PDB file of C-alpha atoms in Angstrom:
ATOM      1  CA  GLU A  18     114.072  -0.925   9.935  1.00 83.00           C
ATOM      2  CA  ALA A  19     112.206  -2.681   7.133  1.00 83.00           C
ATOM      3  CA  GLN A  20     109.974  -0.190   5.426  1.00 92.00           C
ATOM      4  CA  VAL A  21     108.408   1.223   2.303  1.00 95.00           C
ATOM      5  CA  THR A  22     108.870   4.957   1.898  1.00 96.00           C
ATOM      6  CA  GLN A  23     106.997   7.345  -0.351  1.00 97.00           C
ATOM      7  CA  ASN A  24     107.680  10.955  -1.289  1.00 97.00           C
ATOM      8  CA  PRO A  25     106.118  13.387  -1.192  1.00 97.00           C
ATOM      9  CA  ARG A  26     103.514  12.630   1.447  1.00 95.00           C
ATOM     10  CA  TYR A  27     101.303  15.501   0.336  1.00 96.00           C
ATOM     11  CA  LEU A  28     101.164  17.223  -3.031  1.00 97.00           C
ATOM     12  CA  ILE A  29      98.914  19.853  -4.518  1.00 97.00           C
ATOM     13  CA  THR A  30      99.394  20.508  -8.209  1.00 96.00           C
ATOM     14  CA  VAL A  31      97.584  21.825 -11.247  1.00 96.00           C
ATOM     15  CA  THR A  32      96.143  20.053 -14.243  1.00 97.00           C
ATOM     16  CA  GLY A  33      98.736  19.044 -16.805  1.00 96.00           C
ATOM     17  CA  LYS A  34     101.874  19.564 -14.729  1.00 97.00           C
ATOM     18  CA  LYS A  35     103.916  16.366 -14.801  1.00 97.00           C
ATOM     19  CA  LEU A  36     104.755  14.845 -11.448  1.00 97.00           C
ATOM     20  CA  THR A  37     106.482  11.817  -9.994  1.00 98.00           C
ATOM     21  CA  VAL A  38     105.764  10.069  -6.715  1.00 98.00           C
ATOM     22  CA  THR A  39     108.705   8.035  -5.532  1.00 98.00           C
ATOM     23  CA  CYS A  40     108.556   4.694  -3.747  1.00 98.00           C
ATOM     24  CA  SER A  41     111.460   2.838  -2.211  1.00 98.00           C
ATOM     25  CA  GLN A  42     111.729  -0.369  -0.173  1.00 97.00           C
ATOM     26  CA  ASN A  43     114.704  -1.719   1.770  1.00 96.00           C
ATOM     27  CA  MET A  44     113.617  -5.349   2.048  1.00 93.00           C
ATOM     28  CA  ASN A  45     115.019  -6.633  -1.252  1.00 93.00           C
ATOM     29  CA  HIS A  46     111.467  -7.387  -2.388  1.00 92.00           C
ATOM     30  CA  GLU A  47     110.910  -8.384  -5.978  1.00 90.00           C
ATOM     31  CA  TYR A  48     107.229  -7.461  -6.202  1.00 90.00           C
ATOM     32  CA  MET A  49     106.085  -3.848  -5.974  1.00 93.00           C
ATOM     33  CA  SER A  50     102.797  -2.211  -6.799  1.00 93.00           C
ATOM     34  CA  TRP A  51     100.829   1.012  -6.665  1.00 95.00           C
ATOM     35  CA  TYR A  52      97.274   1.429  -5.401  1.00 95.00           C
ATOM     36  CA  ARG A  53      94.943   4.353  -5.223  1.00 96.00           C
ATOM     37  CA  GLN A  54      92.287   4.735  -2.558  1.00 95.00           C
ATOM     38  CA  ASP A  55      89.099   6.671  -3.159  1.00 94.00           C
ATOM     39  CA  PRO A  56      86.038   7.109  -0.929  1.00 88.00           C
ATOM     40  CA  GLY A  57      83.398   4.533  -1.740  1.00 86.00           C
ATOM     41  CA  LEU A  58      85.699   2.645  -4.097  1.00 89.00           C
ATOM     42  CA  GLY A  59      88.328   1.247  -1.773  1.00 88.00           C
ATOM     43  CA  LEU A  60      91.866   0.475  -2.887  1.00 91.00           C
ATOM     44  CA  ARG A  61      92.471  -0.387  -6.511  1.00 92.00           C
ATOM     45  CA  GLN A  62      95.710  -1.485  -8.110  1.00 91.00           C
ATOM     46  CA  ILE A  63      97.248   0.838 -10.709  1.00 94.00           C
ATOM     47  CA  TYR A  64     100.429  -0.940 -11.800  1.00 94.00           C
ATOM     48  CA  TYR A  65     102.652  -3.674 -10.487  1.00 92.00           C
ATOM     49  CA  SER A  66     106.144  -4.981 -11.084  1.00 92.00           C
ATOM     50  CA  MET A  67     107.308  -8.554 -10.650  1.00 88.00           C
ATOM     51  CA  ASN A  68     110.974  -7.616 -10.914  1.00 90.00           C
ATOM     52  CA  VAL A  69     113.410  -5.146 -12.432  1.00 93.00           C
ATOM     53  CA  GLU A  70     112.326  -4.057 -15.914  1.00 92.00           C
ATOM     54  CA  VAL A  71     109.078  -6.069 -15.583  1.00 91.00           C
ATOM     55  CA  THR A  72     105.919  -4.018 -15.137  1.00 93.00           C
ATOM     56  CA  ASP A  73     102.263  -4.544 -15.957  1.00 91.00           C
ATOM     57  CA  LYS A  74      98.904  -2.872 -15.665  1.00 91.00           C
ATOM     58  CA  GLY A  75      96.587  -3.309 -12.759  1.00 89.00           C
ATOM     59  CA  ASP A  76      92.900  -2.458 -12.646  1.00 88.00           C
ATOM     60  CA  VAL A  77      93.113   1.310 -13.211  1.00 93.00           C
ATOM     61  CA  PRO A  78      96.300   2.143 -15.187  1.00 95.00           C
ATOM     62  CA  GLU A  79      94.950   4.942 -17.383  1.00 96.00           C
ATOM     63  CA  GLY A  80      96.864   8.194 -16.955  1.00 97.00           C
ATOM     64  CA  TYR A  81      99.787   6.628 -15.101  1.00 98.00           C
ATOM     65  CA  LYS A  82     103.243   5.337 -15.963  1.00 97.00           C
ATOM     66  CA  VAL A  83     105.761   3.410 -13.914  1.00 97.00           C
ATOM     67  CA  SER A  84     109.328   2.229 -14.266  1.00 96.00           C
ATOM     68  CA  ARG A  85     111.452  -0.331 -12.432  1.00 97.00           C
ATOM     69  CA  LYS A  86     115.096   0.318 -13.206  1.00 97.00           C
ATOM     70  CA  GLU A  87     116.296  -0.733  -9.772  1.00 96.00           C
ATOM     71  CA  LYS A  88     114.910  -3.371  -7.458  1.00 96.00           C
ATOM     72  CA  ARG A  89     114.313  -1.004  -4.567  1.00 97.00           C
ATOM     73  CA  ASN A  90     112.572   1.841  -6.454  1.00 98.00           C
ATOM     74  CA  PHE A  91     109.218   1.976  -8.224  1.00 98.00           C
ATOM     75  CA  PRO A  92     108.210   5.540  -9.121  1.00 98.00           C
ATOM     76  CA  LEU A  93     104.698   6.469 -10.218  1.00 98.00           C
ATOM     77  CA  ILE A  94     104.573   9.056 -12.991  1.00 98.00           C
ATOM     78  CA  LEU A  95     101.625  11.216 -13.924  1.00 97.00           C
ATOM     79  CA  GLU A  96     102.514  12.791 -17.273  1.00 95.00           C
ATOM     80  CA  SER A  97      99.494  15.090 -17.412  1.00 97.00           C
ATOM     81  CA  PRO A  98      97.557  14.952 -14.153  1.00 97.00           C
ATOM     82  CA  SER A  99      93.830  15.613 -14.161  1.00 97.00           C
ATOM     83  CA  PRO A 100      91.430  16.331 -11.282  1.00 97.00           C
ATOM     84  CA  ASN A 101      90.063  12.762 -11.371  1.00 96.00           C
ATOM     85  CA  GLN A 102      93.503  11.599 -10.252  1.00 97.00           C
ATOM     86  CA  THR A 103      93.044  13.362  -6.943  1.00 97.00           C
ATOM     87  CA  SER A 104      93.401  10.469  -4.536  1.00 97.00           C
ATOM     88  CA  LEU A 105      95.405   8.788  -1.796  1.00 96.00           C
ATOM     89  CA  TYR A 106      98.172   6.677  -3.299  1.00 97.00           C
ATOM     90  CA  PHE A 107      99.902   3.731  -1.696  1.00 96.00           C
ATOM     91  CA  CYS A 108     102.996   1.868  -2.747  1.00 96.00           C
ATOM     92  CA  ALA A 109     103.358  -1.739  -1.601  1.00 93.00           C
ATOM     93  CA  SER A 110     105.966  -4.452  -1.806  1.00 92.00           C
ATOM     94  CA  SER A 111     106.312  -8.133  -1.055  1.00 89.00           C
ATOM     95  CA  LEU A 112     109.025 -10.723  -1.430  1.00 86.00           C
ATOM     96  CA  VAL A 113     107.383 -12.549  -4.304  1.00 77.00           C
ATOM     97  CA  LEU A 114     103.836 -13.144  -5.430  1.00 68.00           C
ATOM     98  CA  PRO A 115     101.997 -15.492  -5.565  1.00 54.00           C
ATOM     99  CA  ARG A 116     103.740 -17.267  -2.787  1.00 57.00           C
ATOM    100  CA  VAL A 117     100.932 -18.036  -0.368  1.00 61.00           C
ATOM    101  CA  THR A 118     102.880 -16.953   2.666  1.00 64.00           C
ATOM    102  CA  ASP A 119     103.671 -13.477   1.434  1.00 71.00           C
ATOM    103  CA  THR A 120     102.531 -10.363   3.193  1.00 80.00           C
ATOM    104  CA  GLN A 121     102.412  -7.062   1.393  1.00 83.00           C
ATOM    105  CA  TYR A 122     104.020  -4.091   3.109  1.00 90.00           C
ATOM    106  CA  PHE A 123     102.527  -0.699   2.456  1.00 92.00           C
ATOM    107  CA  GLY A 124     104.034   2.755   2.418  1.00 94.00           C
ATOM    108  CA  PRO A 125     102.495   5.632   4.407  1.00 93.00           C
ATOM    109  CA  GLY A 126     100.582   7.035   1.452  1.00 95.00           C
ATOM    110  CA  THR A 127     100.754  10.145  -0.721  1.00 96.00           C
ATOM    111  CA  ARG A 128      97.769  12.447  -0.751  1.00 96.00           C
ATOM    112  CA  LEU A 129      97.564  14.078  -4.175  1.00 97.00           C
ATOM    113  CA  THR A 130      95.268  16.946  -5.088  1.00 97.00           C
ATOM    114  CA  VAL A 131      95.043  18.040  -8.717  1.00 97.00           C
ATOM    115  CA  LEU A 132      93.374  21.419  -9.223  1.00 96.00           C
TER     116      LEU A 132
ATOM    117  CA  LYS B 571      85.883 -10.737 -11.140  1.00 82.00           C
ATOM    118  CA  GLN B 572      86.551 -10.986  -7.434  1.00 88.00           C
ATOM    119  CA  GLU B 573      84.502  -8.699  -5.194  1.00 92.00           C
ATOM    120  CA  VAL B 574      85.048  -8.201  -1.487  1.00 95.00           C
ATOM    121  CA  THR B 575      82.362  -6.853   0.831  1.00 97.00           C
ATOM    122  CA  GLN B 576      82.793  -5.780   4.436  1.00 97.00           C
ATOM    123  CA  ILE B 577      79.993  -5.450   6.930  1.00 93.00           C
ATOM    124  CA  PRO B 578      79.363  -3.266   8.815  1.00 92.00           C
ATOM    125  CA  ALA B 579      80.790  -0.154   7.167  1.00 94.00           C
ATOM    126  CA  ALA B 580      81.075   1.510  10.560  1.00 95.00           C
ATOM    127  CA  LEU B 581      80.885   0.315  14.138  1.00 95.00           C
ATOM    128  CA  SER B 582      81.039   2.091  17.472  1.00 96.00           C
ATOM    129  CA  VAL B 583      81.257   0.090  20.707  1.00 96.00           C
ATOM    130  CA  PRO B 584      82.209   0.745  24.324  1.00 97.00           C
ATOM    131  CA  GLU B 585      85.658  -0.185  25.508  1.00 97.00           C
ATOM    132  CA  GLY B 586      86.032  -3.762  26.722  1.00 97.00           C
ATOM    133  CA  GLU B 587      83.532  -5.359  24.380  1.00 96.00           C
ATOM    134  CA  ASN B 588      84.352  -8.242  22.102  1.00 97.00           C
ATOM    135  CA  LEU B 589      83.463  -7.601  18.494  1.00 95.00           C
ATOM    136  CA  VAL B 590      83.357  -9.251  15.101  1.00 96.00           C
ATOM    137  CA  LEU B 591      84.052  -7.717  11.719  1.00 97.00           C
ATOM    138  CA  ASN B 592      82.819  -9.532   8.649  1.00 97.00           C
ATOM    139  CA  CYS B 593      84.262  -9.970   5.180  1.00 98.00           C
ATOM    140  CA  SER B 594      82.815 -11.870   2.231  1.00 98.00           C
ATOM    141  CA  PHE B 595      84.239 -12.571  -1.199  1.00 97.00           C
ATOM    142  CA  THR B 596      82.620 -13.824  -4.369  1.00 95.00           C
ATOM    143  CA  ASP B 597      85.277 -16.147  -5.804  1.00 91.00           C
ATOM    144  CA  SER B 598      86.476 -18.878  -3.464  1.00 91.00           C
ATOM    145  CA  ALA B 599      89.582 -19.577  -5.549  1.00 89.00           C
ATOM    146  CA  ILE B 600      91.921 -17.517  -3.402  1.00 89.00           C
ATOM    147  CA  TYR B 601      95.555 -17.885  -2.382  1.00 87.00           C
ATOM    148  CA  ASN B 602      95.190 -16.039   0.867  1.00 90.00           C
ATOM    149  CA  LEU B 603      93.221 -13.447   2.771  1.00 94.00           C
ATOM    150  CA  GLN B 604      94.677 -10.592   4.773  1.00 93.00           C
ATOM    151  CA  TRP B 605      93.294  -8.260   7.353  1.00 96.00           C
ATOM    152  CA  PHE B 606      94.847  -4.789   7.481  1.00 96.00           C
ATOM    153  CA  ARG B 607      94.521  -1.879   9.795  1.00 96.00           C
ATOM    154  CA  GLN B 608      94.555   1.681   8.447  1.00 95.00           C
ATOM    155  CA  ASP B 609      95.104   4.690  10.679  1.00 92.00           C
ATOM    156  CA  PRO B 610      94.539   8.258   9.448  1.00 83.00           C
ATOM    157  CA  GLY B 611      97.688   9.676   7.883  1.00 75.00           C
ATOM    158  CA  LYS B 612      99.421   6.335   7.984  1.00 78.00           C
ATOM    159  CA  GLY B 613      99.718   3.389   5.680  1.00 84.00           C
ATOM    160  CA  LEU B 614      98.204  -0.031   5.964  1.00 90.00           C
ATOM    161  CA  THR B 615      99.495  -2.416   8.572  1.00 91.00           C
ATOM    162  CA  SER B 616      99.038  -6.121   7.999  1.00 91.00           C
ATOM    163  CA  LEU B 617      97.380  -7.747  11.018  1.00 95.00           C
ATOM    164  CA  LEU B 618      96.836 -11.337   9.980  1.00 95.00           C
ATOM    165  CA  LEU B 619      97.311 -13.395   6.847  1.00 92.00           C
ATOM    166  CA  ILE B 620      95.402 -16.643   6.387  1.00 93.00           C
ATOM    167  CA  GLN B 621      96.509 -19.024   3.700  1.00 91.00           C
ATOM    168  CA  SER B 622      93.793 -20.729   1.667  1.00 90.00           C
ATOM    169  CA  SER B 623      94.515 -24.045   3.386  1.00 91.00           C
ATOM    170  CA  GLN B 624      94.149 -22.580   6.871  1.00 94.00           C
ATOM    171  CA  ARG B 625      91.032 -22.007   8.944  1.00 96.00           C
ATOM    172  CA  GLU B 626      92.239 -19.322  11.305  1.00 96.00           C
ATOM    173  CA  GLN B 627      95.112 -17.224  12.553  1.00 96.00           C
ATOM    174  CA  THR B 628      95.613 -15.564  15.906  1.00 97.00           C
ATOM    175  CA  SER B 629      97.707 -12.651  17.048  1.00 95.00           C
ATOM    176  CA  GLY B 630      97.227 -11.387  20.571  1.00 97.00           C
ATOM    177  CA  ARG B 631      93.634 -10.229  20.974  1.00 97.00           C
ATOM    178  CA  LEU B 632      92.919 -10.740  17.288  1.00 98.00           C
ATOM    179  CA  ASN B 633      91.591 -13.888  15.698  1.00 98.00           C
ATOM    180  CA  ALA B 634      90.768 -14.217  12.023  1.00 97.00           C
ATOM    181  CA  SER B 635      88.865 -17.126  10.550  1.00 97.00           C
ATOM    182  CA  LEU B 636      88.442 -18.221   6.972  1.00 97.00           C
ATOM    183  CA  ASP B 637      85.698 -20.309   5.414  1.00 96.00           C
ATOM    184  CA  LYS B 638      86.809 -20.454   1.824  1.00 94.00           C
ATOM    185  CA  SER B 639      83.935 -22.585   0.582  1.00 93.00           C
ATOM    186  CA  SER B 640      81.365 -20.057   1.739  1.00 95.00           C
ATOM    187  CA  GLY B 641      83.506 -17.050   0.836  1.00 96.00           C
ATOM    188  CA  ARG B 642      83.635 -15.594   4.338  1.00 97.00           C
ATOM    189  CA  SER B 643      86.124 -14.383   6.880  1.00 98.00           C
ATOM    190  CA  THR B 644      85.695 -12.818  10.282  1.00 98.00           C
ATOM    191  CA  LEU B 645      88.037 -10.758  12.410  1.00 97.00           C
ATOM    192  CA  TYR B 646      87.374 -11.154  16.103  1.00 98.00           C
ATOM    193  CA  ILE B 647      88.730  -8.514  18.455  1.00 97.00           C
ATOM    194  CA  ALA B 648      88.670  -9.424  22.125  1.00 98.00           C
ATOM    195  CA  ALA B 649      88.467  -6.917  24.969  1.00 97.00           C
ATOM    196  CA  SER B 650      88.488  -3.893  22.680  1.00 97.00           C
ATOM    197  CA  GLN B 651      90.533  -0.814  23.601  1.00 97.00           C
ATOM    198  CA  PRO B 652      90.401   2.805  22.385  1.00 96.00           C
ATOM    199  CA  GLY B 653      93.708   2.175  20.590  1.00 96.00           C
ATOM    200  CA  ASP B 654      91.899  -0.324  18.381  1.00 97.00           C
ATOM    201  CA  SER B 655      90.006   2.534  16.748  1.00 97.00           C
ATOM    202  CA  ALA B 656      90.901   2.475  13.057  1.00 97.00           C
ATOM    203  CA  THR B 657      89.628   1.308   9.700  1.00 96.00           C
ATOM    204  CA  TYR B 658      89.970  -2.430   9.143  1.00 98.00           C
ATOM    205  CA  LEU B 659      90.392  -3.701   5.629  1.00 97.00           C
ATOM    206  CA  CYS B 660      89.963  -7.198   4.304  1.00 96.00           C
ATOM    207  CA  ALA B 661      91.830  -8.177   1.138  1.00 94.00           C
ATOM    208  CA  VAL B 662      92.079 -11.357  -0.881  1.00 92.00           C
ATOM    209  CA  HIS B 663      94.769 -12.494  -3.251  1.00 88.00           C
ATOM    210  CA  SER B 664      93.164 -14.384  -6.081  1.00 82.00           C
ATOM    211  CA  GLY B 665      95.648 -14.130  -8.890  1.00 68.00           C
ATOM    212  CA  GLY B 666      98.451 -16.320 -10.075  1.00 53.00           C
ATOM    213  CA  GLY B 667     101.318 -13.872  -9.778  1.00 49.00           C
ATOM    214  CA  ALA B 668      99.918 -11.054 -11.842  1.00 55.00           C
ATOM    215  CA  ASP B 669      96.986  -9.930  -9.794  1.00 59.00           C
ATOM    216  CA  GLY B 670      97.167  -7.655  -6.827  1.00 73.00           C
ATOM    217  CA  LEU B 671      95.036  -7.749  -3.767  1.00 85.00           C
ATOM    218  CA  THR B 672      91.303  -7.120  -4.020  1.00 90.00           C
ATOM    219  CA  PHE B 673      90.214  -4.995  -1.099  1.00 93.00           C
ATOM    220  CA  GLY B 674      86.943  -4.469   0.658  1.00 95.00           C
ATOM    221  CA  LYS B 675      85.904  -0.915   1.449  1.00 95.00           C
ATOM    222  CA  GLY B 676      86.636  -1.350   5.114  1.00 96.00           C
ATOM    223  CA  THR B 677      84.948  -1.153   8.483  1.00 97.00           C
ATOM    224  CA  HIS B 678      85.504   2.079  10.379  1.00 96.00           C
ATOM    225  CA  LEU B 679      85.749   1.088  14.041  1.00 97.00           C
ATOM    226  CA  ILE B 680      85.437   3.452  16.997  1.00 97.00           C
ATOM    227  CA  ILE B 681      86.022   2.198  20.522  1.00 97.00           C
ATOM    228  CA  GLN B 682      84.477   4.549  23.048  1.00 96.00           C
ATOM    229  CA  PRO B 683      86.510   5.041  26.259  1.00 94.00           C
TER     230      PRO B 683
END
């Protein structure tokens, strides 16, 4: 089954404790990205990757890192999490952007709470 | 900068009614527009994607229209069912490869049995 998976689905942590949220897709997609969703703000892009070893900042990259060593994986790293990073995080992938026919596929989300 | 607005923010209707969700965007230079469905505890599911050159797309009871020149899209749901209850998100792709999707804040839809 074609899908985007994220782990963990739920995480409660404390300020300053490094964490990684994994994202994996099995569709051989080149483009992957991370979004965060906050009440009243909607979804906003954090980082994206056009291909292996190619990453770039989205709208709200501060406090986050990413890497793309393999095509299928795109982990999101919070080196020193802070309470304002409490949010619902989504990983997404698509074959290629900006092909006009592309659809983005989203993972199930990771709910992160930073105390 | 592209901005996407969805009206109404919430909607509650009896089962069986036809309904329209609205989406507007400020920059008409888009590649495509997508409608997503979001269920609690689950990810986003793409419902319909309309390319910039298209006027509408249909899937089952769903019909999405696009008027790029006026910066508007509508999602029409026919014969609504309780299973249609969810948050519906509109998103536009404006960028040339680098940009992600710009999302509206969604319409929270409740279909009363």
